[in-house]
Each structure stands twice: as C-alpha cells, then as structure tokens.
Short mmCIF file of C-alpha atoms and ligand atoms in Angstrom, two decimals:
data_model
loop_
_atom_site.label_atom_id
_atom_site.label_comp_id
_atom_site.label_asym_id
_atom_site.label_seq_id
_atom_site.Cartn_x
_atom_site.Cartn_y
_atom_site.Cartn_z
CA MET A 9 80.29 109.17 105.25
CA GLU A 10 81.18 112.30 103.27
CA LYS A 11 84.17 112.83 105.50
CA PHE A 12 86.22 111.08 102.82
CA ASP A 13 86.28 113.54 99.93
CA LYS A 14 88.36 111.80 97.26
CA LYS A 15 88.87 114.93 95.17
CA GLU A 16 90.04 116.94 98.12
CA ILE A 17 92.26 114.18 99.50
CA ASP A 18 93.86 113.47 96.11
CA ALA A 19 94.55 117.18 95.62
CA LYS A 20 96.11 117.43 99.05
CA VAL A 21 98.45 114.51 98.25
CA ARG A 22 99.59 116.24 95.04
CA GLU A 23 100.23 119.42 96.97
CA GLY A 24 102.28 117.50 99.50
CA MET A 25 104.70 116.20 96.83
CA PRO A 26 107.64 116.29 96.66
CA PHE A 27 108.07 115.90 100.39
CA ALA A 28 109.54 118.80 102.28
CA HIS A 29 110.38 117.50 105.73
CA ARG A 30 113.88 116.03 106.22
CA TRP A 31 112.45 112.91 107.91
CA HIS A 32 110.54 112.01 104.77
CA ASN A 33 112.20 109.24 102.81
CA ARG A 34 113.41 109.49 99.24
CA PHE A 35 113.18 105.94 97.94
CA HIS A 36 110.54 104.44 100.17
CA ILE A 37 106.84 104.78 99.45
CA GLU A 38 105.15 107.00 101.97
CA MET A 39 102.39 109.56 102.12
CA PRO A 40 102.62 113.30 102.84
CA PHE A 41 99.95 112.95 105.54
CA GLY A 42 98.00 110.34 107.43
CA LEU A 43 98.95 106.87 108.56
CA ILE A 44 99.78 104.03 106.20
CA ASN A 45 100.13 100.40 107.13
CA ASP A 46 99.85 97.09 105.29
CA PRO A 47 100.53 96.87 101.57
CA ASN A 48 97.33 95.54 99.99
CA GLY A 49 96.08 94.22 96.66
CA LEU A 50 99.55 93.74 95.14
CA CYS A 51 98.88 92.74 91.57
CA TYR A 52 100.62 92.97 88.22
CA TYR A 53 97.95 94.15 85.81
CA ASN A 54 98.10 95.62 82.35
CA GLY A 55 101.85 96.17 82.37
CA GLU A 56 102.03 97.72 85.81
CA TYR A 57 102.60 96.69 89.38
CA HIS A 58 99.60 97.99 91.30
CA ILE A 59 100.22 98.75 94.92
CA PHE A 60 97.38 99.47 97.31
CA PHE A 61 97.92 100.09 101.00
CA GLN A 62 96.06 100.71 104.23
CA TRP A 63 95.74 104.42 104.76
CA ASN A 64 94.05 106.74 107.21
CA PRO A 65 94.04 110.01 105.25
CA LEU A 66 92.41 111.87 108.13
CA GLY A 67 94.96 111.48 110.89
CA THR A 68 97.90 109.63 112.36
CA VAL A 69 95.93 107.08 114.36
CA HIS A 70 94.76 103.56 113.48
CA LYS A 71 91.24 104.55 112.40
CA ASN A 72 89.37 105.43 109.20
CA LYS A 73 91.09 102.68 107.25
CA CYS A 74 90.93 103.29 103.51
CA TRP A 75 92.93 101.91 100.62
CA GLY A 76 95.45 104.17 98.92
CA HIS A 77 96.80 103.31 95.47
CA THR A 78 99.87 103.81 93.34
CA ALA A 79 101.33 101.90 90.38
CA THR A 80 104.71 101.47 88.76
CA ARG A 81 106.36 99.74 85.83
CA ASP A 82 109.89 99.94 87.16
CA PHE A 83 109.83 100.57 90.94
CA VAL A 84 111.38 103.99 90.30
CA ASN A 85 108.57 106.00 88.70
CA TYR A 86 105.27 105.77 90.49
CA ALA A 87 101.79 107.11 89.82
CA MET A 88 100.75 109.90 92.18
CA PRO A 89 99.06 108.12 95.09
CA THR A 90 95.31 108.50 95.33
CA LEU A 91 92.45 107.40 97.54
CA ALA A 92 91.12 104.19 95.98
CA MET A 93 88.49 103.06 98.48
CA HIS A 94 86.99 104.31 101.70
CA PRO A 95 84.29 103.15 104.13
CA THR A 96 80.84 103.71 102.62
CA ASP A 97 78.23 101.36 104.05
CA GLU A 98 77.15 99.26 107.01
CA HIS A 99 79.59 96.50 106.03
CA ASP A 100 82.82 98.47 106.02
CA LYS A 101 81.87 101.59 108.00
CA ASP A 102 84.68 100.89 110.50
CA GLY A 103 87.36 100.20 107.97
CA CYS A 104 88.26 98.78 104.58
CA TYR A 105 90.76 96.35 106.00
CA SER A 106 93.51 94.42 104.26
CA GLY A 107 93.12 92.13 101.29
CA CYS A 108 94.64 90.97 98.04
CA GLY A 109 94.49 91.79 94.34
CA LEU A 110 94.05 89.56 91.32
CA SER A 111 93.98 90.03 87.60
CA GLU A 112 90.84 88.29 86.35
CA ASN A 113 88.98 88.38 83.03
CA GLY A 114 90.69 91.59 82.04
CA ASN A 115 89.90 93.28 85.35
CA LEU A 116 91.96 94.22 88.36
CA ARG A 117 89.94 92.81 91.21
CA VAL A 118 90.49 93.22 94.91
CA PHE A 119 89.24 91.14 97.81
CA TYR A 120 89.17 92.80 101.22
CA THR A 121 87.77 92.64 104.72
CA CYS A 122 84.85 94.89 105.61
CA ASN A 123 85.14 95.82 109.25
CA ALA A 124 82.10 97.03 111.18
CA LYS A 125 81.19 97.41 114.82
CA ASP A 126 77.72 97.76 116.33
CA GLU A 127 76.77 100.11 119.20
CA GLN A 128 78.03 97.58 121.72
CA GLY A 129 81.36 97.43 119.94
CA VAL A 130 80.70 93.91 118.62
CA ARG A 131 82.70 93.36 115.47
CA THR A 132 81.55 91.78 112.21
CA ALA A 133 83.94 90.98 109.39
CA ALA A 134 82.67 90.30 105.86
CA GLN A 135 84.90 89.46 102.90
CA ARG A 136 84.05 91.44 99.79
CA PHE A 137 85.30 91.66 96.21
CA GLY A 138 85.80 94.88 94.34
CA THR A 139 87.04 96.05 90.94
CA TYR A 140 89.59 98.79 90.43
CA MET A 141 88.29 101.22 87.82
CA ILE A 142 91.42 102.63 86.26
CA LYS A 143 89.80 105.78 84.82
CA GLU A 144 88.07 106.73 88.04
CA GLY A 145 91.07 105.70 90.12
CA ALA A 146 88.64 104.08 92.51
CA ILE A 147 87.48 100.66 93.60
CA ARG A 148 83.89 99.68 92.81
CA LYS A 149 82.62 97.49 95.61
CA ASP A 150 81.14 94.22 94.34
CA GLU A 151 79.70 91.10 95.93
CA ILE A 152 80.21 89.93 99.49
CA ALA A 153 81.72 86.45 99.27
CA VAL A 154 81.56 85.55 102.96
CA PRO A 155 79.22 87.60 105.20
CA HIS A 156 80.61 86.59 108.60
CA ASN A 157 82.90 84.31 110.56
CA PRO A 158 81.95 80.62 110.77
CA PRO A 159 80.94 78.91 114.04
CA GLY A 160 83.90 78.09 116.27
CA PHE A 161 85.83 81.21 115.17
CA THR A 162 85.71 84.80 116.40
CA ALA A 163 85.18 87.95 114.33
CA HIS A 164 88.98 88.30 114.11
CA PHE A 165 88.52 86.96 110.65
CA ARG A 166 90.32 88.99 108.02
CA ASP A 167 92.89 89.64 105.29
CA PRO A 168 91.85 87.21 102.51
CA TYR A 169 94.39 86.05 99.94
CA VAL A 170 93.28 84.27 96.74
CA PHE A 171 95.40 81.53 95.18
CA TYR A 172 94.96 78.73 92.64
CA ARG A 173 95.75 75.02 92.82
CA ASN A 174 95.01 72.49 90.08
CA GLY A 175 92.79 74.92 88.22
CA GLN A 176 90.70 75.66 91.32
CA LYS A 177 90.38 78.92 93.12
CA TYR A 178 90.90 79.16 96.87
CA PHE A 179 91.52 81.75 99.49
CA VAL A 180 93.13 81.70 102.92
CA LEU A 181 92.38 84.21 105.60
CA GLY A 182 93.61 85.00 109.08
CA ALA A 183 91.45 83.74 111.93
CA GLN A 184 91.13 83.05 115.61
CA THR A 185 89.36 80.09 117.20
CA GLU A 186 86.91 80.66 120.05
CA LYS A 187 89.68 79.39 122.31
CA GLU A 188 91.84 82.26 121.05
CA ARG A 189 94.27 80.31 118.99
CA GLY A 190 95.53 81.92 115.78
CA CYS A 191 95.15 79.97 112.53
CA VAL A 192 94.26 80.26 108.85
CA LEU A 193 91.02 79.12 107.26
CA VAL A 194 90.73 77.93 103.66
CA TYR A 195 87.78 78.48 101.31
CA ARG A 196 87.33 76.98 97.84
CA GLU A 197 85.20 78.25 95.02
CA LYS A 198 82.46 75.90 93.91
CA GLU A 199 79.94 76.89 91.24
CA GLY A 200 80.41 80.56 91.91
CA LYS A 201 80.07 80.15 95.69
CA TRP A 202 82.70 79.89 98.40
CA GLU A 203 82.72 76.83 100.61
CA LEU A 204 84.67 76.64 103.84
CA LEU A 205 87.13 73.74 103.79
CA GLY A 206 88.20 74.47 107.36
CA GLU A 207 91.42 75.24 109.15
CA LEU A 208 94.68 74.47 107.39
CA LYS A 209 96.23 72.25 110.03
CA THR A 210 99.82 72.87 111.01
CA LYS A 211 102.06 71.70 113.85
CA THR A 212 100.51 74.48 115.92
CA THR A 213 96.90 73.33 115.55
CA ASP A 214 97.10 71.20 118.66
CA SER A 215 96.10 73.72 121.35
CA GLU A 216 99.08 72.66 123.51
CA LYS A 217 101.35 74.00 120.78
CA LYS A 218 99.34 77.11 120.09
CA PHE A 219 101.40 79.74 118.29
CA GLY A 220 99.81 83.08 119.10
CA TYR A 221 96.22 84.22 119.63
CA MET A 222 95.66 85.59 116.12
CA TRP A 223 97.25 85.21 112.69
CA GLU A 224 96.99 88.20 110.39
CA CYS A 225 97.75 88.70 106.71
CA PRO A 226 98.29 85.14 105.47
CA ALA A 227 99.33 84.20 101.93
CA LEU A 228 99.92 80.80 100.44
CA LEU A 229 102.66 81.00 97.86
CA LYS A 230 104.27 78.49 95.55
CA PHE A 231 108.06 78.34 95.27
CA GLY A 232 108.74 75.53 92.82
CA GLU A 233 107.46 72.37 94.48
CA TYR A 234 107.11 74.04 97.85
CA ASP A 235 104.15 75.71 99.47
CA VAL A 236 105.00 78.64 101.68
CA LEU A 237 102.47 79.92 104.17
CA MET A 238 103.38 83.48 105.09
CA PHE A 239 101.52 84.96 108.03
CA CYS A 240 101.80 87.33 110.97
CA PRO A 241 101.20 85.67 114.33
CA GLN A 242 100.33 87.83 117.31
CA GLY A 243 101.04 86.91 120.91
CA ILE A 244 104.40 85.12 120.56
CA GLU A 245 106.82 85.54 123.42
CA ALA A 246 110.20 87.06 122.67
CA HIS A 247 113.33 84.89 122.79
CA ASP A 248 116.87 86.16 122.86
CA TYR A 249 117.39 86.06 119.13
CA LYS A 250 113.85 85.52 117.93
CA TYR A 251 110.44 87.15 118.01
CA GLN A 252 111.84 90.35 119.42
CA ASN A 253 109.16 92.62 118.03
CA GLU A 254 105.68 92.93 119.44
CA TYR A 255 104.27 91.07 116.41
CA GLN A 256 106.02 88.80 113.93
CA SER A 257 106.04 88.24 110.19
CA GLY A 258 107.27 84.90 108.93
CA TYR A 259 106.51 81.65 107.21
CA PHE A 260 106.26 77.90 107.21
CA ALA A 261 107.77 76.21 104.14
CA GLY A 262 106.50 72.76 103.22
CA HIS A 263 103.72 70.99 101.37
CA ALA A 264 100.01 71.63 101.61
CA SER A 265 97.26 69.12 100.96
CA PHE A 266 93.71 70.38 100.52
CA ASP A 267 92.35 66.84 100.73
CA SER A 268 93.64 66.30 104.24
CA MET A 269 93.73 70.07 104.89
CA GLU A 270 97.22 69.80 106.29
CA LEU A 271 100.41 71.74 105.83
CA TYR A 272 103.53 69.63 106.42
CA HIS A 273 106.15 72.15 107.30
CA GLY A 274 109.42 73.09 108.98
CA ARG A 275 109.97 75.62 111.75
CA PHE A 276 108.56 79.14 111.75
CA GLN A 277 111.12 81.53 110.32
CA GLU A 278 110.97 85.31 110.40
CA LEU A 279 111.23 87.37 107.24
CA ASP A 280 112.98 90.33 108.80
CA CYS A 281 114.89 90.89 112.02
CA GLY A 282 114.65 94.70 112.21
CA PHE A 283 112.45 96.79 114.48
CA ASP A 284 109.95 98.00 111.92
CA PHE A 285 108.52 95.35 109.67
CA TYR A 286 105.05 93.84 109.53
CA ALA A 287 102.23 92.57 107.31
CA PRO A 288 104.17 91.95 104.08
CA GLN A 289 102.54 90.99 100.78
CA VAL A 290 104.00 89.51 97.63
CA PHE A 291 103.58 89.98 93.88
CA ALA A 292 104.04 86.65 92.14
CA HIS A 293 104.92 87.72 88.62
CA GLU A 294 106.97 86.11 85.84
CA GLY A 295 108.69 83.74 88.21
CA ARG A 296 109.59 86.40 90.74
CA HIS A 297 108.18 86.83 94.23
CA ILE A 298 108.44 90.52 95.01
CA LEU A 299 107.72 91.44 98.60
CA LEU A 300 106.65 94.78 100.01
CA GLY A 301 106.25 95.12 103.75
CA TRP A 302 104.90 97.76 106.05
CA MET A 303 107.69 99.59 107.86
CA GLY A 304 106.05 100.08 111.21
CA MET A 305 104.71 98.08 114.12
CA PRO A 306 101.16 97.97 115.45
CA ASP A 307 100.63 99.36 118.96
CA HIS A 308 103.96 101.24 119.00
CA ASP A 309 103.00 104.58 117.51
CA ALA A 310 104.96 106.40 120.20
CA ASP A 311 108.19 105.07 118.65
CA TYR A 312 107.68 107.21 115.57
CA PRO A 313 108.14 110.96 116.01
CA THR A 314 106.84 111.83 112.53
CA ALA A 315 103.28 111.65 113.93
CA GLU A 316 103.78 115.22 115.19
CA LYS A 317 104.62 116.25 111.64
CA GLY A 318 101.44 114.76 110.25
CA TRP A 319 102.41 111.39 108.83
CA LEU A 320 103.34 107.90 109.96
CA PHE A 321 105.15 104.94 108.38
CA SER A 322 106.48 103.73 105.01
CA LEU A 323 106.50 100.67 102.85
CA THR A 324 109.72 98.73 102.36
CA MET A 325 111.52 98.75 99.05
CA PRO A 326 110.59 95.83 96.78
CA ARG A 327 112.51 92.66 97.69
CA VAL A 328 112.82 89.54 95.62
CA LEU A 329 112.42 86.32 97.56
CA THR A 330 113.96 82.96 96.74
CA LEU A 331 113.59 79.72 98.66
CA ARG A 332 116.78 77.73 99.14
CA GLN A 333 116.94 74.68 101.39
CA GLY A 334 113.78 75.64 103.18
CA HIS A 335 114.90 79.20 103.87
CA ILE A 336 113.78 82.41 102.22
CA PHE A 337 116.52 84.74 101.01
CA SER A 338 115.60 88.38 100.34
CA LYS A 339 117.35 90.73 97.96
CA PRO A 340 116.50 94.21 96.80
CA ALA A 341 114.76 94.11 93.40
CA LYS A 342 117.26 94.66 90.57
CA GLU A 343 115.19 97.61 89.33
CA LEU A 344 116.57 99.61 92.26
CA LYS A 345 119.98 99.69 90.58
CA ALA A 346 118.52 102.46 88.42
CA LEU A 347 118.62 104.72 91.48
CA ARG A 348 122.41 104.54 91.67
CA MET A 349 124.14 107.74 90.71
CA GLU A 350 127.29 106.47 89.10
CA GLU A 351 129.25 109.69 89.31
CA SER A 352 129.09 109.59 93.08
CA ALA A 353 130.09 105.94 93.51
CA VAL A 354 132.99 105.33 95.87
CA ASP A 355 135.12 102.23 95.58
CA ILE A 356 136.27 100.75 98.82
CA ASP A 357 139.35 98.63 98.68
CA ALA A 358 141.42 98.44 101.84
CA GLN A 359 143.84 95.70 102.87
CA GLU A 360 144.89 95.00 106.46
CA THR A 361 142.82 97.76 107.92
CA GLN A 362 141.06 98.53 111.14
CA THR A 363 138.84 101.39 109.98
CA VAL A 364 137.01 102.60 106.90
CA SER A 365 134.82 105.69 106.76
CA ALA A 366 132.65 107.50 104.22
CA SER A 367 129.99 110.19 103.97
CA LEU A 368 126.59 108.95 102.94
CA GLY A 369 124.79 112.02 101.64
CA GLU A 370 121.02 112.17 101.34
CA GLY A 371 120.53 108.52 100.55
CA ALA A 372 123.00 105.74 99.99
CA GLU A 373 123.45 102.13 99.09
CA ILE A 374 126.40 100.44 100.76
CA LEU A 375 127.75 97.13 99.53
CA LEU A 376 130.51 95.68 101.70
CA ASP A 377 132.49 92.47 101.67
CA ILE A 378 134.52 92.17 104.80
CA ALA A 379 137.20 89.48 105.05
CA MET A 380 137.39 89.56 108.82
CA GLY A 381 141.00 88.35 109.16
CA LYS A 382 142.11 88.78 112.76
CA ALA A 383 139.10 90.82 113.79
CA HIS A 384 136.54 89.30 116.12
CA ASN A 385 134.23 92.20 116.67
CA ILE A 386 133.21 94.41 113.81
CA GLU A 387 131.18 97.58 114.11
CA LEU A 388 129.53 99.54 111.39
CA SER A 389 128.28 102.79 112.76
CA LEU A 390 125.94 105.28 111.12
CA ASN A 391 126.83 108.56 112.75
CA TYR A 392 124.54 111.57 112.77
CA GLY A 393 126.75 114.02 114.62
CA LEU A 394 126.78 112.71 118.17
CA GLU A 395 123.94 110.30 117.59
CA LYS A 396 124.56 106.89 116.15
CA THR A 397 123.05 103.57 115.18
CA VAL A 398 125.46 100.67 115.34
CA ILE A 399 125.47 97.36 113.50
CA ARG A 400 127.78 95.01 115.32
CA TYR A 401 128.98 91.54 114.42
CA GLU A 402 130.43 89.29 117.10
CA ARG A 403 132.15 86.41 115.46
CA SER A 404 132.52 84.16 118.46
CA GLU A 405 128.80 84.41 119.18
CA GLN A 406 127.79 84.50 115.50
CA LEU A 407 125.59 87.32 116.48
CA LEU A 408 124.56 90.42 114.63
CA THR A 409 123.15 93.29 116.68
CA ILE A 410 121.36 96.41 115.53
CA ASP A 411 121.72 98.96 118.26
CA ARG A 412 119.66 102.17 118.32
CA THR A 413 120.46 103.11 121.92
CA GLY A 414 122.69 105.89 120.60
CA MET A 415 119.73 107.74 119.06
CA LYS A 416 117.68 110.29 120.94
CA LEU A 417 114.29 110.23 119.26
CA GLY A 418 111.93 107.43 118.41
CA GLY A 419 112.14 103.74 119.25
CA ARG A 420 115.51 102.62 120.62
CA GLY A 421 116.84 99.33 122.02
CA VAL A 422 118.57 96.49 120.20
CA ARG A 423 117.65 93.67 117.85
CA ARG A 424 119.84 90.60 117.65
CA VAL A 425 119.99 87.79 115.16
CA LYS A 426 122.12 84.67 114.79
CA LEU A 427 124.12 84.94 111.60
CA PHE A 428 126.82 82.57 110.52
CA ALA A 429 129.72 84.31 108.81
CA ASP A 430 132.86 82.24 108.88
CA LYS A 431 135.52 84.46 107.32
CA LEU A 432 133.49 86.78 105.15
CA LEU A 433 130.80 89.14 106.31
CA SER A 434 128.70 90.60 103.56
CA LEU A 435 126.44 93.58 104.17
CA HIS A 436 124.17 95.41 101.76
CA ILE A 437 122.58 98.45 103.34
CA PHE A 438 120.18 101.09 102.02
CA VAL A 439 120.24 104.23 104.10
CA ASP A 440 117.33 106.52 103.35
CA ARG A 441 116.54 109.70 105.33
CA THR A 442 114.98 107.68 108.16
CA ALA A 443 114.23 104.23 106.73
CA ILE A 444 117.08 101.74 106.64
CA GLU A 445 117.03 98.30 105.06
CA MET A 446 119.84 95.84 105.41
CA PHE A 447 120.54 92.52 103.72
CA MET A 448 123.12 90.24 105.30
CA GLN A 449 125.09 87.35 103.83
CA HIS A 450 123.53 87.81 100.39
CA GLY A 451 119.99 87.94 101.66
CA GLU A 452 120.07 85.20 104.26
CA GLU A 453 118.68 87.75 106.71
CA ALA A 454 117.04 91.12 106.17
CA ALA A 455 116.37 93.93 108.62
CA SER A 456 114.18 97.02 108.29
CA PHE A 457 114.30 99.83 110.78
CA PHE A 458 113.89 103.56 111.22
CA VAL A 459 116.22 106.08 112.79
CA PHE A 460 115.12 109.66 113.37
CA PRO A 461 118.17 111.92 113.70
CA GLU A 462 117.37 114.82 115.98
CA LYS A 463 119.58 117.31 114.14
CA ASN A 464 119.69 118.04 110.45
CA ILE A 465 122.93 116.13 109.89
CA LEU A 466 123.63 113.68 107.06
CA PRO A 467 125.11 110.37 108.16
CA GLU A 468 128.73 109.29 108.05
CA MET A 469 129.53 105.62 107.99
CA SER A 470 132.44 104.24 109.94
CA LEU A 471 133.52 100.65 109.96
CA SER A 472 135.90 99.56 112.68
CA ALA A 473 137.23 96.36 114.18
CA ASP A 474 139.09 95.19 117.27
CA ALA A 475 142.03 93.92 115.13
CA PRO A 476 143.07 94.34 111.49
CA MET A 477 140.54 93.04 109.00
CA GLU A 478 142.16 91.19 106.11
CA SER A 479 140.36 93.31 103.54
CA VAL A 480 137.30 95.45 103.05
CA SER A 481 135.98 95.91 99.56
CA GLY A 482 132.78 97.24 98.14
CA ARG A 483 131.04 100.29 96.85
CA ILE A 484 128.88 103.11 98.06
CA TRP A 485 126.44 104.82 95.75
CA GLU A 486 124.50 107.95 96.37
CA LEU A 487 120.92 107.10 95.45
CA ASP A 488 118.40 109.12 93.55
CA ALA A 489 114.84 109.47 94.79
CA ILE A 490 111.83 107.60 93.41
CA ASN A 491 109.28 109.83 91.61
CA PHE A 492 105.57 110.26 92.00
CA ARG A 493 103.91 111.68 88.91
C1 FRU B 520 97.64 94.23 110.08
C2 FRU B 520 96.17 94.57 110.23
C3 FRU B 520 95.29 93.64 109.44
C4 FRU B 520 94.07 94.48 109.18
C5 FRU B 520 94.67 95.85 108.97
C6 FRU B 520 93.83 96.99 109.44
O1 FRU B 520 98.48 95.31 110.33
O2 FRU B 520 95.80 94.59 111.59
O3 FRU B 520 95.01 92.42 110.08
O4 FRU B 520 93.34 94.05 108.08
O5 FRU B 520 95.90 95.86 109.67
O6 FRU B 520 94.46 98.21 109.15
#
C-alpha cells in the first residue's frame, strides 16, 4: 500500500499553505487537497488539543480513508497538518475509519475502526488501538480490541468512543441490528479484555419505534449529573422543522445505567440546524465540552463545487457546549475572540430603524441584538453582488429560515427551525469565505452552512424589517485567519 507516501503528502500540504483559492476558508480547518470528513481522536494531551480527522489525501471522493492530524494550544495557531495514519494491512486496507483519542499512561492513544472488504464486497470491521508518536507524527497501530461484530449485528459496527464510569473503562460504538435498526453497543474492560455488555437500550430499542437504520459516531458524555448520548442516526424522515438534512447529528440527555443497560432520556434533539453539519466529536477538558463537527454531508458531494478545485469540506470552529434544562446550548469557544481585529470593529447602534447595512470584508464576526419593536418579519441578507443568502425570522410563526435559493453554485434550498424570540432576537454569525456558522438566542440553536459565491465579491450584510425595529445594537469585527505552522 505504498500509494500513501507520508513524506510526499506532508510536503504537498506544506506547499499548499497558505491557501490560494478564494473559496478556501480563513478560520476553519481545512486541507489544501483531498476530502476531509469526521473529526477524530479529539484529545487534550501534553498541553495541546490534538485534532485528528478523516482524510482522503488522494482525491475528492469517499475512499482511501486516512487520519490527518493537527494540534493547537489556543485554537488560533495550529500545527501544520500531516498524515497520521493510513491503511496498511488486511484489517484496515479499505479505510482507517473514525474513532476517539485518550490520554493514557503518558501516551496519546487512539481507538479506531479498521474497515476491510473481501473480494465479494463483504465488510469486516475490527476495533483497534493505536499510539500517536509525537516525534514521528504518526500513529503506531497496536492491539485489536474487538475483531468483528457480535452475533445479531451487522458489520456496520464502527466509531468507538471510550469513556469512564466509577473507575471502569467502557466504550460505545455505532451499530446496526440484523433487522436494520440503528443502536449503540457498550463494551466494558475486564482484566485487560473487552466484554460486550450489549445494546444500550433507549426509547427507540423497541423495533416499532426504530429511529433510523444505523447510528454513527456515538459518544457518551457527562454534563454534571446528566449523561448525554450524542450520535448520528441515518434513515430519519424529514419533518417541516426537523431532520431536514439527509443525516442527523443530535443527542439524548438523561441518565444511563450499565446494570440495567438502559438510558432514560428525553426527546432526540439536533445539535445544528444548518445544511452542512455531521459527525461531531467533543473534547472534555477542564470542565469544558468543546465540539468540532464536520462541515459537510455524506452522499451530497455534488453540493460542493470545491471538488473541481481539488478539495472538499471543513471542520467547524470549536464550540463550547453547556446543558441547561435538558437542552444543549452551543457557543463559539472564547479563544476565537483573539481573531478579532479591533481596529476594524464597527459599532451598531440604531434606534427606530428599518435597515442596517455593513461591509463584511474577508471574514467577519457579527453580533446583533435586535429589539424587534413593531417589526414582524426580519431579514438579514448576506449579499454577494446579485447573489444572496437570507436569514429570515418570522415572529408570528417563531420560525427562523436560512435560505440559499439566491445563490447560484452549490447546494441551495432552505432550512427552517422553530426559535422562540419574544421581543429580542439575538444573532451571532461568523462569515468566513464560504463557511458560515450562526448561533441564535445565545446558543440555543446553531447552524453551519456553506455558500459558494460565483463571483469574486466580498459580502455586504443588510438587515431589514417590515416595520421599524425598536433598536439594533451590536458589533461587527473583521476577523484574522488561523495559522498553520
Ligand atoms: C461518518 C462516517 C463514519 C465512518 C467514517 C468513514 O461520516 O461514515 O461512520 O467511520 O465516516 O469516513
């Protein structure tokens, strides 16, 4: 499998930095070539946040899955990305699939899914540990913990995530029953071996209430007294304001028992209501849960015109999650404030107004508090010459819409989410070259999406309403780029 030449690939990444093409983002992690997807192995180790990710360095298709790596202390300065692991043997010859990272006995260990197919296309999935060798910048592959899927479950058996409870070590992983019902399985370590405890039962375990045919990328997190099972179900039908993407990313919040193997939980809630968000992972470090997601969507490559330019997809910015009354709020990590260029900050302070506009430059952060006053319909438009993406709030419907029908290239359509804003609408928006992330009502909802302006035109923001708004206040900062060194 010499097709993966680490030296050559790493050199090519260095040559590709800083990015030249105007569709490349400035403060989102992405690669100069190839296809990236899920963040993997997120782990705080030795003073740094280590970020691995799925990466095909050889093309812009979902094949040749390797792990890329970068690291940061501050989410502004990053290590030059490198190839950390690639398929090498009969276990992972068809992909080093997703997995987690853990700091253990002074080592940065990873735990990933080895994907292999035989001549007939029959899949096997083994779960294997590895150790990241800092000097070499590469993962040494260690023992296989689980060689194959257990009886009753198919080979859609992947994406392990290690966690601890009461001094014991466990992992969950995404699985599918033979009846094609998505679920998670739990393993526990016992005398150096991994025993299968079984399926973590939820309200969807009953086959009548089946929730998708496969669950990918699970994680079991602790928020105070609460257990949160994050996962990505596949095969959920869209509703008007829910599940609008092909595949979802969300969570159940509740309490897990590993004696009864049950999770008592509330309803499934989505983590992001934009077009381009999937397979998130979380760093749990010093009391913070910092999420990174994949900005992209499986099986929709045609929505992303950068493929013709040699690369596909980004990771989201780091977001800090908090659980309040059973709901996860997301906010951009405070470290990102370091990207603000003070000298370019614009104060917005308008009373009794129907319009506000501003130029956004190469990358901007917009913070807006809108006292809606007499206005019922509010529109924030990002204009790229004649093209535009519109964020609309309809007060009577309590509905927020993200509308990309005014763009020419890439995925279009609308995404809608129920959002309760009584008198005050608060929006926090990061507009990168093509990647946009928005936080609404102080993080109650988040949305990630791409726009690909056809012409080389920097965006102008215009805010308008159908009647005078009582006041609009806030700030716009031009943002600096993150660095790769
Ligand atoms: C999610 C996923 C994972 C898998 C990986 C392969 O996007 O399908 O389930 O491990 O991507 O790239």
